[in-house]
Amino acid sequence: MFLTRISVNHPVFATMIMVAIMVFGIYSYQRLPIEQLPDIDLPVVAVVVAYPGASPEAVEADIVEPIENAVNTIAGLDTLQSVAQSGQAMVIMMFNMDADSAEKIQEVRDKIDPVRAQLPSGANDPRILRFDPSALPLMSLAVSSSSLSPRDLTALTEDVIARRIATIDGVGSATVVGGVPRQLNIEIDPDRLAAYNISPNAVVQALQAANRDLSAGSITQDSMVQSIQVLGRLEDEQDFYDVTVGSQGGQPVTLRDVATIVDGTGEAASLAILNGQPALAIDVLKTQGANTVGVSEDIKRTIQRLLDRELPDDVEIEIVVDNAKPVEDSFHAVQNMLLEGAALAVVIVFLFLNSWRSTIITGLTLPISIIGTMIALSVMGFSLNMMTLL
């Protein structure tokens, strides 16, 4: 009754309070991030170990069992699952939901470190991964060109497109998939090597020794220590030709005498397929807590600016996957349900009370209450998702 008495005796004050709630609520609503689900911490940790050439039985005995024995003692472990297959082992640990995944992954690292020495010599180092929903790509792009070669298109994508996208606020990384890097291929002539009595290993060792930076110690002056480094990496194709790979009759033999250099491409470390054909793709990941829909719109605007101003006319960028679209559709669907529910509430009030005055009051209080809730959501750091909207 206290609030009711104040509102009746001071209608202007009550009106100003409602206007203030509306203003701050709309301000908070415009700045709330839009997500499909709340930001939750799933305490799931996986240990992956590659054991090339090993059978599933050997993987289970030599990899899975030592890891299971080591992590079984971690507090809060709810479920432990293991998969042993040819050449690889995976151990998945699911902890209690109240556990902190960052703390648990550190505990797993502490338990796995002593086990590394017990693993077979042919096994790779264990990879410890934490399940992170935000690590899934927000958007996947396909880049194509009718005139550029795969190597030139890869350079353009890595140096221009991916870098511009990575600088967008809220973007964590932009990774190029299916790219073909530039590489100097050294083609050795075996007949010349035999004539000079030089082995291929000698050529490789000579190139490795000539193409690296070396530490030359440090200079100490008073309280300052300055490190010295000799820059020895080769910068030009002709520099490789001048590398001495051996000697014959007291005369140096250079790479020019036994090999030719071809400015070509290296082996692709990843593969992207679009419509059954090899393609060049960009996987975009957002930072944790960033607005999914807002980041997606910023990426689309950046792509359009690149196509209009900076990229060649024949370069095309196609959005293959946009995970912000289902988030936006879900948000609008729940938003429409809110409007429909408010409208039905107003109609029901009118039908039962048969009073326009009561109906108008209800019609005003519903949006004010909902908009005022946005202030609390913003203060508490929540996002607009299915749970908060429901």
Coordinates of N, CA and C in Angstrom, one line a residue, residues 35 37-44 101 130-138 284-289 292 323:
E35 N 22.2 -14.3 -27.6 CA 22.8 -15.7 -27.7 C 21.6 -16.6 -27.7
L37 N 21.7 -19.7 -26.1 CA 21.7 -20.4 -24.8 C 22.6 -19.6 -23.8
P38 N 22.4 -19.7 -22.5 CA 23.2 -18.9 -21.6 C 24.7 -19.4 -21.7
D39 N 25.5 -18.6 -21.2 CA 27.0 -18.9 -21.2 C 27.2 -19.8 -20.0
I40 N 27.4 -21.1 -20.2 CA 27.6 -22.0 -19.1 C 29.0 -22.7 -19.2
D41 N 29.5 -23.1 -18.1 CA 30.8 -23.7 -18.1 C 30.6 -25.2 -17.9
L42 N 30.9 -26.0 -19.0 CA 30.8 -27.4 -19.0 C 32.1 -28.1 -18.6
P43 N 32.2 -28.7 -17.4 CA 33.5 -29.2 -17.0 C 33.8 -30.6 -17.6
V44 N 34.1 -30.5 -18.9 CA 34.5 -31.7 -19.7 C 35.9 -31.6 -20.2
S101 N 35.9 -25.7 -14.8 CA 36.6 -26.4 -15.8 C 38.1 -26.0 -15.9
R130 N 39.8 -28.9 -23.5 CA 38.6 -28.5 -22.7 C 37.5 -28.2 -23.6
F131 N 36.3 -28.8 -23.3 CA 35.1 -28.5 -24.2 C 34.7 -27.1 -24.0
D132 N 34.7 -26.4 -25.1 CA 34.4 -25.0 -25.1 C 33.4 -24.7 -26.3
P133 N 32.1 -24.4 -26.0 CA 31.2 -24.2 -27.0 C 31.5 -23.0 -27.9
S134 N 32.2 -22.0 -27.3 CA 32.6 -20.8 -28.1 C 33.7 -21.1 -29.1
A135 N 34.3 -22.3 -29.0 CA 35.4 -22.6 -29.9 C 34.8 -23.1 -31.3
L136 N 33.5 -23.3 -31.4 CA 32.9 -23.6 -32.6 C 32.9 -22.4 -33.5
P137 N 33.1 -22.6 -34.8 CA 33.1 -21.4 -35.7 C 31.8 -20.7 -35.7
L138 N 31.9 -19.3 -35.6 CA 30.7 -18.5 -35.7 C 30.2 -18.4 -37.1
V284 N 35.8 -18.4 -38.7 CA 35.8 -17.3 -37.8 C 35.3 -17.7 -36.5
L285 N 36.1 -17.5 -35.4 CA 35.7 -17.8 -34.1 C 35.5 -16.5 -33.3
K286 N 34.5 -16.4 -32.5 CA 34.3 -15.2 -31.7 C 34.9 -15.3 -30.3
T287 N 35.1 -14.2 -29.6 CA 35.6 -14.2 -28.3 C 34.5 -14.6 -27.3
Q288 N 34.8 -15.2 -26.2 CA 33.8 -15.6 -25.2 C 33.1 -14.4 -24.7
G289 N 31.7 -14.5 -24.7 CA 30.9 -13.4 -24.2 C 30.5 -12.3 -25.2
T292 N 26.8 -12.6 -30.5 CA 26.9 -13.4 -31.7 C 26.3 -12.7 -32.9
N323 N 26.3 -19.3 -38.1 CA 25.6 -19.8 -36.9 C 24.9 -18.7 -36.1

